[in-house]
mmCIF file of C-alpha atoms and ligand atoms in Angstrom:
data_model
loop_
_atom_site.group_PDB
_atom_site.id
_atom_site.type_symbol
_atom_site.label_atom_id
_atom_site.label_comp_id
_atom_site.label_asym_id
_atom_site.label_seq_id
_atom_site.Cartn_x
_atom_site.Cartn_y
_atom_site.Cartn_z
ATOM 1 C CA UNK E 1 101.010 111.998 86.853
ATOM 2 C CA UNK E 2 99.863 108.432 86.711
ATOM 3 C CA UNK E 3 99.750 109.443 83.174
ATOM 4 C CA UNK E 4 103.474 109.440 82.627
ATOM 5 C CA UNK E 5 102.587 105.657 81.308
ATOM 6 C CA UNK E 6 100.336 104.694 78.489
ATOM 7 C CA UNK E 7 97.682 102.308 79.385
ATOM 8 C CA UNK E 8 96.894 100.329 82.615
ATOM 9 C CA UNK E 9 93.983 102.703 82.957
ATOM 10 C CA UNK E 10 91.401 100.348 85.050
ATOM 11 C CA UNK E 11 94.815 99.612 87.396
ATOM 12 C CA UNK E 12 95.789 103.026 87.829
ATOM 13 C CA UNK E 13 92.168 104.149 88.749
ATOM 14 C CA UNK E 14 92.232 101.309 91.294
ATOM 15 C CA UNK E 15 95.202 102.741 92.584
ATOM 16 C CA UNK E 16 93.903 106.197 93.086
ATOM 17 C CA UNK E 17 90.849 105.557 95.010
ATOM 18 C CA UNK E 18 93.028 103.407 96.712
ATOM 19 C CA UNK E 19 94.335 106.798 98.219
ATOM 20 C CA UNK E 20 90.985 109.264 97.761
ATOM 21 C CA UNK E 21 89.255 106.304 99.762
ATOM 22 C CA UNK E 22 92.131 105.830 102.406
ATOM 23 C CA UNK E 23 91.360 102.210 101.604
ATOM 24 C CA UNK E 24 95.134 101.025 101.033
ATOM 25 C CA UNK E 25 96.399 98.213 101.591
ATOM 26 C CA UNK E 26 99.828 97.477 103.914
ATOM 27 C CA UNK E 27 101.373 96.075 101.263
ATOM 28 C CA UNK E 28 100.818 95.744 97.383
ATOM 29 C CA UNK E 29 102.501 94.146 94.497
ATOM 30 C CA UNK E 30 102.188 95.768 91.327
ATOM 31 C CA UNK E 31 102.970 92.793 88.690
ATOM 32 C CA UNK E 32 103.848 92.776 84.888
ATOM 33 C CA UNK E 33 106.703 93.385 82.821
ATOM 34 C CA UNK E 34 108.730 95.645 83.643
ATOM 35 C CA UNK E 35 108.126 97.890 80.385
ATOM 36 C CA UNK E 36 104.391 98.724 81.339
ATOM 37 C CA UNK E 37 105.654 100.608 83.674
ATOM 38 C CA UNK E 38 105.043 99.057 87.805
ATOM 39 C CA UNK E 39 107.712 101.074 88.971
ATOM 40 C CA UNK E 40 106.606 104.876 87.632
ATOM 41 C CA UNK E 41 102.902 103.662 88.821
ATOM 42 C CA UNK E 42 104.584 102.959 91.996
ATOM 43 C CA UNK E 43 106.394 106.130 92.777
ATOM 44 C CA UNK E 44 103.455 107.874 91.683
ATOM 45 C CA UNK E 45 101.370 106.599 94.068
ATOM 46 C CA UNK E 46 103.504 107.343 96.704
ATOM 47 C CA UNK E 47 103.508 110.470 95.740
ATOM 48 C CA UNK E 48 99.803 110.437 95.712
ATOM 49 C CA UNK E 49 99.707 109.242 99.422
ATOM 50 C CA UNK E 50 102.242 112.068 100.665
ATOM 51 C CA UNK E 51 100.537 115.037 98.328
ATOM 52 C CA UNK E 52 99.264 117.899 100.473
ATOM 53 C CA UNK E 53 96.641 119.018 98.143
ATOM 54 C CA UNK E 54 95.651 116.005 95.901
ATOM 55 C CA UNK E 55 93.721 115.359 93.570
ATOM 56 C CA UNK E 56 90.818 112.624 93.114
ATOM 57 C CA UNK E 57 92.657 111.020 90.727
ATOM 58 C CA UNK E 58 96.535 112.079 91.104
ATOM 59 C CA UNK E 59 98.908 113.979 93.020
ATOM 60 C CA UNK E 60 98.861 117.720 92.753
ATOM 61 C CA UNK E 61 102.318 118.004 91.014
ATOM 62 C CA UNK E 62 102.862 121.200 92.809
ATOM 63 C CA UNK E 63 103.248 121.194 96.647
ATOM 64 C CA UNK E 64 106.232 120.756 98.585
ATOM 65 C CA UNK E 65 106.003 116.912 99.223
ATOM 66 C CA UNK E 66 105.299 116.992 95.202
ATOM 67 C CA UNK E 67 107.990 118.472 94.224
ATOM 68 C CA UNK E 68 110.587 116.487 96.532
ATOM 69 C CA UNK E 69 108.915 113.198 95.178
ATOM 70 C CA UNK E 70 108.911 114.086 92.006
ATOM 71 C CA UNK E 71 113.084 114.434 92.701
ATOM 72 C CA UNK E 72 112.852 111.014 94.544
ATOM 73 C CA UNK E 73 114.258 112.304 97.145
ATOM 74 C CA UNK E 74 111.239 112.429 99.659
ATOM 75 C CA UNK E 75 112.501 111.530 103.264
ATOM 76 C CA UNK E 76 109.262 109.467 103.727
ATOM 77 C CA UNK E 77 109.310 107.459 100.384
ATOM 78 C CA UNK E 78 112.121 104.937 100.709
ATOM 79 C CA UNK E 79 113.575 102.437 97.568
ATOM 80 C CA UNK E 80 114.892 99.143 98.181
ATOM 81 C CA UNK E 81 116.273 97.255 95.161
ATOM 82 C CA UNK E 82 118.678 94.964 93.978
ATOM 83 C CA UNK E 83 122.428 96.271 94.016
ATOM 84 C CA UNK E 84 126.188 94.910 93.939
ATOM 85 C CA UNK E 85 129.060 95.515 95.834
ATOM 86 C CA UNK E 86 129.857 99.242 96.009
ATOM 87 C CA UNK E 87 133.986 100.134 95.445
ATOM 88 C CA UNK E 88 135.779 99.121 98.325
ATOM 89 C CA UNK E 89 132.898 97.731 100.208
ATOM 90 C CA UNK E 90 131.920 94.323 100.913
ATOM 91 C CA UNK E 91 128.537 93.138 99.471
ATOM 92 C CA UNK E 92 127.438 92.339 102.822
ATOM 93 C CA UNK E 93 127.842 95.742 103.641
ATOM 94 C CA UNK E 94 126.373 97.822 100.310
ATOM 95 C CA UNK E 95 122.768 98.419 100.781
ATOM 96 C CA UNK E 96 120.504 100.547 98.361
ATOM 97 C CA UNK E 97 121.362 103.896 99.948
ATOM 98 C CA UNK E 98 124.971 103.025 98.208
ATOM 99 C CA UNK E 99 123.452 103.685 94.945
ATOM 100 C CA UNK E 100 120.745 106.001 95.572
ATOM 101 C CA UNK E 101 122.234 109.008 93.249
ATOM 102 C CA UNK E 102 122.565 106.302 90.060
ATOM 103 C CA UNK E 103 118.901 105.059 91.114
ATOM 104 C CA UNK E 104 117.531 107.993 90.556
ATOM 105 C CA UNK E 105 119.432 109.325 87.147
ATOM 106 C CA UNK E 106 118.410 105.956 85.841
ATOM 107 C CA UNK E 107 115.015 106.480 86.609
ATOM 108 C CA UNK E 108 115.079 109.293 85.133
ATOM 109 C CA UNK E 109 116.198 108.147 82.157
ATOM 110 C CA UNK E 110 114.431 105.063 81.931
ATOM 111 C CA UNK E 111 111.195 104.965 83.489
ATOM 112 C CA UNK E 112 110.694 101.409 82.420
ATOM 113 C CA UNK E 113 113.663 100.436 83.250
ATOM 114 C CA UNK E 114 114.456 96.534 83.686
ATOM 115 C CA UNK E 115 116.561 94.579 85.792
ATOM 116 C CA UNK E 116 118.991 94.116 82.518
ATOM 117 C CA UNK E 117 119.091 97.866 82.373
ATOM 118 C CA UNK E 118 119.436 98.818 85.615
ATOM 119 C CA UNK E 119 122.597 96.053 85.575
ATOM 120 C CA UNK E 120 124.292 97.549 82.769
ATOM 121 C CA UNK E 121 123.712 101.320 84.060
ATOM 122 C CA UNK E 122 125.936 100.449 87.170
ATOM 123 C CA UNK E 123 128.125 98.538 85.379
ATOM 124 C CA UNK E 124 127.147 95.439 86.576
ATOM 125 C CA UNK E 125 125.635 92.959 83.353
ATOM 126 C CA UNK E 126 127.794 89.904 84.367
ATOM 127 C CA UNK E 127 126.923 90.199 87.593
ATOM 128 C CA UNK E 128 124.132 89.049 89.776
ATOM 129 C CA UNK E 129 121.972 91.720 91.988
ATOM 130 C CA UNK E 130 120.328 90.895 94.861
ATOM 131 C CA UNK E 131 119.010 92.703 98.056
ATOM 132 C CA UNK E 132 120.685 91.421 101.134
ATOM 133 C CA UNK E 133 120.349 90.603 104.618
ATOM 134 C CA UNK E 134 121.546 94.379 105.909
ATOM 135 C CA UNK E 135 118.986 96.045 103.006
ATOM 136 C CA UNK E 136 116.486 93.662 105.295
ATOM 137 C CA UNK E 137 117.457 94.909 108.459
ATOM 138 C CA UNK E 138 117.828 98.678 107.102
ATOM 139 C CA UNK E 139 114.392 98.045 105.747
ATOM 140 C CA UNK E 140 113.217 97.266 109.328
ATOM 141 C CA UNK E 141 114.705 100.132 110.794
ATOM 142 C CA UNK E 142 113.595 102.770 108.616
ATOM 143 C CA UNK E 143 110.257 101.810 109.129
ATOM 144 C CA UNK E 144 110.010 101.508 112.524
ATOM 145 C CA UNK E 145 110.947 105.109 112.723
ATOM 146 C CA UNK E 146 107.827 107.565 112.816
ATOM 147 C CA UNK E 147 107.730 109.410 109.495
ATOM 148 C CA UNK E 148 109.411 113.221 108.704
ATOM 149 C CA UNK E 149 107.293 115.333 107.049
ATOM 150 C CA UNK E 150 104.297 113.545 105.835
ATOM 151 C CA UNK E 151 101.031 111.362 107.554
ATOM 152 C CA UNK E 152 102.413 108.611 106.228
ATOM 153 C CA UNK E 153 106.139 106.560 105.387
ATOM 154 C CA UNK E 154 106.222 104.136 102.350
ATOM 155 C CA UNK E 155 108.665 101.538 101.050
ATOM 156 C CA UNK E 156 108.956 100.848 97.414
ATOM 157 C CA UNK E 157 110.503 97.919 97.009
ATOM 158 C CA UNK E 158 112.079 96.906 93.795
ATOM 159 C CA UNK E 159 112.092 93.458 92.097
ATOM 160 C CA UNK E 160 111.250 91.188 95.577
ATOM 161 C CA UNK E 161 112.378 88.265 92.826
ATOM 162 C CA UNK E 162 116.227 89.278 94.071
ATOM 163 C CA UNK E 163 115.328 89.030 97.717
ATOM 164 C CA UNK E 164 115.303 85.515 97.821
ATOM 165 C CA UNK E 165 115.117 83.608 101.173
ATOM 166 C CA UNK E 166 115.801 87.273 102.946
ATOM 167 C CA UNK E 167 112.180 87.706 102.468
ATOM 168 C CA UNK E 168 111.391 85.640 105.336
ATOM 169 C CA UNK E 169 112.922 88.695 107.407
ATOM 170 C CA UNK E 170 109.925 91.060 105.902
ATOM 171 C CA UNK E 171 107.410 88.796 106.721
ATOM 172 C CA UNK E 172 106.385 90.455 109.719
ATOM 173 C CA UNK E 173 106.660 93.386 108.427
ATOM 174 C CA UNK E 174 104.361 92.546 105.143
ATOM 175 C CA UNK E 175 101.842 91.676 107.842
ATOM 176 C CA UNK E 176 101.502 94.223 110.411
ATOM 177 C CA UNK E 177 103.505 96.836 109.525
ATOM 178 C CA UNK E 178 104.185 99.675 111.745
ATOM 179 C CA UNK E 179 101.041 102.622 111.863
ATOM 180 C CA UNK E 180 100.713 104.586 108.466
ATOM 181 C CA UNK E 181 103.273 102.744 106.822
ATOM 182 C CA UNK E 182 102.798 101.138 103.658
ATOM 183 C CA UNK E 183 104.993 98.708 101.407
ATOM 184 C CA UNK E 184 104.521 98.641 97.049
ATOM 185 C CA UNK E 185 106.295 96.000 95.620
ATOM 186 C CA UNK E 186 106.684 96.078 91.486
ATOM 187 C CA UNK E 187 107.844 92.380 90.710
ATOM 188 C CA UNK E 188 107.541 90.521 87.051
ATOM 189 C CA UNK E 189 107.954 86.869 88.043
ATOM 190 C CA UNK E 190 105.424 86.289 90.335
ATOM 191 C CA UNK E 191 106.971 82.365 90.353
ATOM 192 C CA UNK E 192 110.225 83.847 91.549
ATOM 193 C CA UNK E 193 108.381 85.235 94.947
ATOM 194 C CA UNK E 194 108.105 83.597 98.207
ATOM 195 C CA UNK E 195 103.968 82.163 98.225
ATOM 196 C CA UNK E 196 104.391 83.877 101.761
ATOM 197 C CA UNK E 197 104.536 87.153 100.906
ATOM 198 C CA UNK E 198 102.157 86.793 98.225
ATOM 199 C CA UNK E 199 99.882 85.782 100.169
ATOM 200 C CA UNK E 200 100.172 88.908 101.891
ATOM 201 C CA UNK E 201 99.831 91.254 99.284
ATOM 202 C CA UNK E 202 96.475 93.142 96.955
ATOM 203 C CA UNK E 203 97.762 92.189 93.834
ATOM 204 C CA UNK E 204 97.575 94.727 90.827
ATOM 205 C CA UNK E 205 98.041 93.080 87.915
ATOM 206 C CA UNK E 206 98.887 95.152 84.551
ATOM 207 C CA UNK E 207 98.320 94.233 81.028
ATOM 208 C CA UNK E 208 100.049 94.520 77.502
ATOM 209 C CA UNK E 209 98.680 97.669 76.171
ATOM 210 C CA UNK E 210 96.558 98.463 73.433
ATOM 211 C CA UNK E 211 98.108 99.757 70.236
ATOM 212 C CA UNK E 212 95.553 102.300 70.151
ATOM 213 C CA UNK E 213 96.764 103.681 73.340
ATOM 214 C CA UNK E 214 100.417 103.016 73.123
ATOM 215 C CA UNK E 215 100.308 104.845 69.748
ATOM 216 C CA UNK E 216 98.372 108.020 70.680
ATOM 217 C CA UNK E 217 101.222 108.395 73.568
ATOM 218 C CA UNK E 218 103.600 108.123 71.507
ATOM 219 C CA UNK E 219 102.774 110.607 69.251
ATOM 220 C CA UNK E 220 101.458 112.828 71.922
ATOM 221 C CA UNK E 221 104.907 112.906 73.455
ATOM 222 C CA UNK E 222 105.724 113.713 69.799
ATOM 223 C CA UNK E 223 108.495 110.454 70.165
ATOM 224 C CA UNK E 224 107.710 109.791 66.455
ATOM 225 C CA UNK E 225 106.023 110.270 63.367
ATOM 226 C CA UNK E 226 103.721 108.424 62.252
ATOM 227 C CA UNK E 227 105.072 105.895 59.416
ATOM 228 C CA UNK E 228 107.719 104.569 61.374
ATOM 229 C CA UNK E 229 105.477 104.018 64.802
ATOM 230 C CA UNK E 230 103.928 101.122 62.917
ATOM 231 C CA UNK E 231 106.304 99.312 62.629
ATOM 232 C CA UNK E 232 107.374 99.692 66.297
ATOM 233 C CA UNK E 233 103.856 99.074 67.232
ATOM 234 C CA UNK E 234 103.888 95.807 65.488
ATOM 235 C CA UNK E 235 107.263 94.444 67.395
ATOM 236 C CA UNK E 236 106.121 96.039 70.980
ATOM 237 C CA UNK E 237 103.348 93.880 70.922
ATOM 238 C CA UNK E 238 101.684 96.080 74.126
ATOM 239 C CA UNK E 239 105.244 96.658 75.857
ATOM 240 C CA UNK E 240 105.477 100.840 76.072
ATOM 241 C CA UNK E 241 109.346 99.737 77.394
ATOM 242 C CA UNK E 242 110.325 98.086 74.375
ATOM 243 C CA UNK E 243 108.584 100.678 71.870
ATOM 244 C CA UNK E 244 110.718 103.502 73.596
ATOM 245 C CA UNK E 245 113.618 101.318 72.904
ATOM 246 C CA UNK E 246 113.302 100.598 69.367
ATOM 247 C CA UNK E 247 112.292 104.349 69.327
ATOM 248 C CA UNK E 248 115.500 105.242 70.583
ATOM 249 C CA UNK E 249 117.436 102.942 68.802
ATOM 250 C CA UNK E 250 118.911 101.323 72.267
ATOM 251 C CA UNK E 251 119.933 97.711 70.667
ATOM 252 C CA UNK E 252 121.394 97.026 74.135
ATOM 253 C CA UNK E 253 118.635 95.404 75.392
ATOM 254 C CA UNK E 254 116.700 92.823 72.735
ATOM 255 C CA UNK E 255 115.956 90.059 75.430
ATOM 256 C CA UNK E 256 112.356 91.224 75.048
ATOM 257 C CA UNK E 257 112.055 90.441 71.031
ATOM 258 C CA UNK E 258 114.173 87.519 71.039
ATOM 259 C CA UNK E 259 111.815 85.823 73.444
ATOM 260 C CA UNK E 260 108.970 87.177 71.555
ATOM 261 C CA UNK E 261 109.930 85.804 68.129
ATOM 262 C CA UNK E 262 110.592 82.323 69.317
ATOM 263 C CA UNK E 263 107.252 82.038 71.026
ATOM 264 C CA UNK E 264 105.285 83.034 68.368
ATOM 265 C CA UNK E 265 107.937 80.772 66.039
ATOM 266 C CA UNK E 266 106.651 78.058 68.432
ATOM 267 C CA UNK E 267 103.419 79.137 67.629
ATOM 268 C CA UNK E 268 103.133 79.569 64.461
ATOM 269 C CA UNK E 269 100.973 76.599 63.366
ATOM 270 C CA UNK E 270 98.403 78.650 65.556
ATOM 271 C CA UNK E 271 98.794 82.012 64.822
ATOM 272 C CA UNK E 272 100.787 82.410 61.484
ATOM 273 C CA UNK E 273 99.457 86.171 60.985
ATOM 274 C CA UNK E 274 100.675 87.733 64.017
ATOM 275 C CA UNK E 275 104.181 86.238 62.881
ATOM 276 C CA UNK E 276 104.188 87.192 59.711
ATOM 277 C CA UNK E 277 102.736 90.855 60.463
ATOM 278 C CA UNK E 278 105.953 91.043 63.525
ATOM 279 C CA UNK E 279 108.757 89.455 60.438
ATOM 280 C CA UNK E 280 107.481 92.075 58.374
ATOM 281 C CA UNK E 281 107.896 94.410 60.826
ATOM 282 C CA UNK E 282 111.062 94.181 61.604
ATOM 283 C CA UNK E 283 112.568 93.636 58.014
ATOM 284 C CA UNK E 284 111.051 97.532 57.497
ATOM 285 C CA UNK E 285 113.612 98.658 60.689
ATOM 286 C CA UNK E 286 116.512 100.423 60.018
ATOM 287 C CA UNK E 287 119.570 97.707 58.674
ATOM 288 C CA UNK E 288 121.951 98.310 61.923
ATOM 289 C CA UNK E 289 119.185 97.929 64.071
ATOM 290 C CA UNK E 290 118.060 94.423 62.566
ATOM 291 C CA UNK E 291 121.837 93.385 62.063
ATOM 292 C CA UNK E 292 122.412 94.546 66.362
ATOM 293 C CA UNK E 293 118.894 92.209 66.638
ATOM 294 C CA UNK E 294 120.687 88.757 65.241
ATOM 295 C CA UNK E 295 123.883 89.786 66.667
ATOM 296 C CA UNK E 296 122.390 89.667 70.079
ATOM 297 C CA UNK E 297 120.459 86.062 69.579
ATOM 298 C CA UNK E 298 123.820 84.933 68.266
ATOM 299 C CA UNK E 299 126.146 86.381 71.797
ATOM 300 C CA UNK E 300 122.362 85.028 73.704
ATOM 301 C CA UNK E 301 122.790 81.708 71.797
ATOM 302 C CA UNK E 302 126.930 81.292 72.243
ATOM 303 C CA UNK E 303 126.533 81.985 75.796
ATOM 304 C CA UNK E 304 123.770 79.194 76.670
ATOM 305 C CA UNK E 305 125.766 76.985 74.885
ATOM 306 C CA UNK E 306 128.565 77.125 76.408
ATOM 307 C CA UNK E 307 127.215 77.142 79.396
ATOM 308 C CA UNK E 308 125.685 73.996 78.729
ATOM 309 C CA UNK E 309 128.386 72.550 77.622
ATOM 310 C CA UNK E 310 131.281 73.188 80.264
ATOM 311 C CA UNK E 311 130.227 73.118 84.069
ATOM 312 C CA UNK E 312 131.381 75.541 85.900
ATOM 313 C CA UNK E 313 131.463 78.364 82.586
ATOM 314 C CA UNK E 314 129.969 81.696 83.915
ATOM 315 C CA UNK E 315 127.830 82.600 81.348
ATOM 316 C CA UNK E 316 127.676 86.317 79.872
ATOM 317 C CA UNK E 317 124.376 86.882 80.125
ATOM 318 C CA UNK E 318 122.337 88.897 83.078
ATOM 319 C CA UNK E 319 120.285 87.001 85.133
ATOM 320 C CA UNK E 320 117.290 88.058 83.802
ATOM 321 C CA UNK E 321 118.604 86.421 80.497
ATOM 322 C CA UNK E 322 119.405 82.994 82.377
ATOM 323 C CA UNK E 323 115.732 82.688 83.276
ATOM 324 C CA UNK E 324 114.740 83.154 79.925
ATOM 325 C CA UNK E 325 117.698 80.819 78.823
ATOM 326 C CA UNK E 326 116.742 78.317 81.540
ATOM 327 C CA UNK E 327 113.193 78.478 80.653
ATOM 328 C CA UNK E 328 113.672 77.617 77.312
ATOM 329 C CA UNK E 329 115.818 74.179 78.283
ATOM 330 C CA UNK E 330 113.132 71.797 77.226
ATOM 331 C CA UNK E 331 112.411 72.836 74.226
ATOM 332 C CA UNK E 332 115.820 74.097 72.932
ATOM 333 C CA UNK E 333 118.286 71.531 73.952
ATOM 334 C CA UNK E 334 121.995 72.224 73.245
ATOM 335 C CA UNK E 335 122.261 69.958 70.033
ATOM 336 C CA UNK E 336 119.269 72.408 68.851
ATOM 337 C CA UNK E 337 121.674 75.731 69.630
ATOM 338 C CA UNK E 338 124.170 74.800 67.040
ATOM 339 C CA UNK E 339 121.422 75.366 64.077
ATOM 340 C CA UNK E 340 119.688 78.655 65.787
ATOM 341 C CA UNK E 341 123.062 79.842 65.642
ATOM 342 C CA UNK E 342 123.652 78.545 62.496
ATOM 343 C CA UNK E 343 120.166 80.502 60.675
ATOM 344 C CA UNK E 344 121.172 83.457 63.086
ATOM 345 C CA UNK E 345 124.795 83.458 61.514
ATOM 346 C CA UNK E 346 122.844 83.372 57.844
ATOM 347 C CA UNK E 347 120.838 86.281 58.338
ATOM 348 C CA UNK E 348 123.395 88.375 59.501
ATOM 349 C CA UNK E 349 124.747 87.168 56.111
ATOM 350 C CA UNK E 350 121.933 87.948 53.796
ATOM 351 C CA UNK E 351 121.314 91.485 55.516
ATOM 352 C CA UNK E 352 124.869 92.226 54.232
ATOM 353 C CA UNK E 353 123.865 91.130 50.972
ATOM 354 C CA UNK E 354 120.573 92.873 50.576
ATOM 355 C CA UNK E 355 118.559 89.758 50.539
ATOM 356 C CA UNK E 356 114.401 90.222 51.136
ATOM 357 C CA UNK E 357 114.711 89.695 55.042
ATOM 358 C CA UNK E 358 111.060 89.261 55.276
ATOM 359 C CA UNK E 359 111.058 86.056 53.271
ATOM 360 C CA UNK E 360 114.851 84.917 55.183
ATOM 361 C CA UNK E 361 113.307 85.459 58.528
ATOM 362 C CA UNK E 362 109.721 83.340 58.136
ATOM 363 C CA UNK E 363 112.404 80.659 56.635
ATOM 364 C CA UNK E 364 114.230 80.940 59.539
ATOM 365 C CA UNK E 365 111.058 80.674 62.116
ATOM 366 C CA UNK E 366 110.142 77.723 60.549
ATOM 367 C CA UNK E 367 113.383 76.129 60.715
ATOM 368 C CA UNK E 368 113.242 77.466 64.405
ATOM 369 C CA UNK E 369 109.679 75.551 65.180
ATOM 370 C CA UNK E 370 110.692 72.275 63.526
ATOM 371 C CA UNK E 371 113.797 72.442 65.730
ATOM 372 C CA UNK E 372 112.098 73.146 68.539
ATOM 373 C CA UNK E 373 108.740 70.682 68.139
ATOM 374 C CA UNK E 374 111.337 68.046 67.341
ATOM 375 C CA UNK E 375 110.012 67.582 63.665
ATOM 376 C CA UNK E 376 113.369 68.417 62.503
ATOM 377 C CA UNK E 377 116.273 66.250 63.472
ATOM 378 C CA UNK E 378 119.269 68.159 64.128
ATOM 379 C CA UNK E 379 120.995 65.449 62.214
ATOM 380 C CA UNK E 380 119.170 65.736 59.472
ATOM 381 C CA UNK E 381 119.381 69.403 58.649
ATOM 382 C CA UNK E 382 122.948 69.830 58.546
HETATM 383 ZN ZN1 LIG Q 1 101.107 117.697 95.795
#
């Protein structure tokens, strides 16, 4: 079942002799984007830790405790993640367990699922998630109670990045956790955690995955056929999230490419082939879904300018996008915006006319690193 996810193989044989071996840790932190897949490793491994019959390497798939993890809805596997208000309630008062049913639909759904995603799926991209002082406490609780059904009680914990300074309240916790209860937390900013519970953590670390790998899952699953995976292959560049995304045609979420294109328009005085083999890529993809692509860098673009521009403006974006967004602050200043926007604006236009996109795009890259190394003064271009 650790399978579910391409790749990650050395990590997810750690993990299992982790469990054969009884050689757990309290508390782990499973780190990497969230598209290879932390969180399905995650429940797995719970799942291997409650199995009644398992198996060296995974969970049975077939017992009781199986089957009720497999649901999510194990009494001794708990989820804590980030969350908003819920209806009527106050946010101080919303917890987790508020959104437990859309939790596990999304899951479901998405399996590598990312903070943007699991925003928009409760209706909540504008807004910022966290997990609050009563999730803390709850957190507390639920652990200090001895476990229902199985030897031991686990708390997968979603995304410690939202916790914040709350984390100071699972400190203790972290540390010396109650008997046969363990804590997995799947994080992708490891900058964004507290040094004091990272120091408290086994660290699992997971890694872009091969193409080799991702493609033979792909296929496998029978997601699809063989032309157009290499294409997709070329613009995941290792990410099994963002491959199932382009696969599915879901142009919601294009934080992922954006980011990759300008870094590897930053670097392309380094490593010209691996842009040109991504532009060329993406000017195979279906029209709508390249037109959605520039669409998004231009809303992505809009909003950080604004933002810049006028205290005070809450920007559109998730807050997974203002990291990104605030990340890129000293090398895209906001006089720089106006002409990203402006080569994003004539794409869109040349799309519409047919034009060869692979030869607009490594135009507009190139633009994009002189902007951004400062050859180019915005001045000048106009
Ligand atoms: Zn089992």
């Amino acid at each position: 079942m650790y399978n579910i996810i391409p790749g990650q193989v050395k990590e997810k044989a750690t993990l299992s002799r982790m469990v054969t071996s009884n050689r757990l840790p309290h508390a782990l932190l499973i780190l990497g984007n969230a598209g290879y897949g932390g969180l399905s490793m995650a429940i797995t491994l719970a799942n291997h830790m409650i199995c009644l019959n398992p198996l060296p390497e995974s969970p049975c798939g077939e017992c009781k405790a199986c089957v009720k993890s497999t649901k999510l809805i194990h009494p001794d596997i708990h989820f804590s993640f980030p969350v908003i208000k819920k209806g009527t309630k106050k946010r101080e008062d919303t917890t987790s367990k508020d959104f437990l049913i859309d939790w596990r639909a999304a899951i479901k759904e998405m399996p590598t699922m990312t903070y943007s995603d699991w925003a928009t799926y409760i209706d909540a991209e504008n807004k910022q998630l966290n997990i609050n002082t009563k999730e803390c406490n709850e957190i507390i609780q639920k652990l200090s109670l001895k476990s229902f059904e199985s030897e031991f009680k686990v708390l997968i914990l979603w995304m410690p990045e939202y916790l914040g300074k709350e984390s100071n309240r699972l400190l203790k916790l972290i540390e010396e956790p109650p008997p046969n209860t363990k804590v997995i937390m799947i994080a992708e900013d490891q900058e964004r955690i507290l040094p004091t519970i990272l120091s408290r953590c086994q660290l699992i670390r997971l890694n872009p995955v091969s193409d080799e790998v991702l493609k033979s899952h792909l296929l496998s699953t029978g997601v699809a056929d063989n032309e157009a995976l290499k294409s997709i292959l070329n613009l995941s560049m290792g990410n099994y999230g963002t491959a199932l995304k382009l696969i599915n045609h879901n142009e919601q979420d294009f934080s992922t490419l954006l980011l990759d294109w300008l870094r590897m328009s930053y670097m392309v005085d380094k490593d010209p082939a691996k842009l040109i083999q991504w532009i060329t890529s993406l000017s195979t993809q279906a029209k709508d879904l390249q037109k959605s692509f520039f669409r998004y860098g231009l809303h992505f673009f809009r909003e950080y300018l604004i933002g810049m521009l006028s205290e005070g403006y809450k920007m559109k974006l998730s807050d997974a996008e203002i990291q990104v967004a605030t990340k890129m602050k000293a090398i895209i200043t906001y006089d720089k915006i106006e002409y990203i926007i402006n080569e994003l604006d004539s794409l869109v236009t040349l799309l519409d006319r047919n034009a060869n996109m692979k030869v607009a795009l490594l135009s507009s890259s190139i633009t994009i690193n002189e902007l951004m190394k400062g050859k180019k003064q915005p001045e000048l271009i106009a």
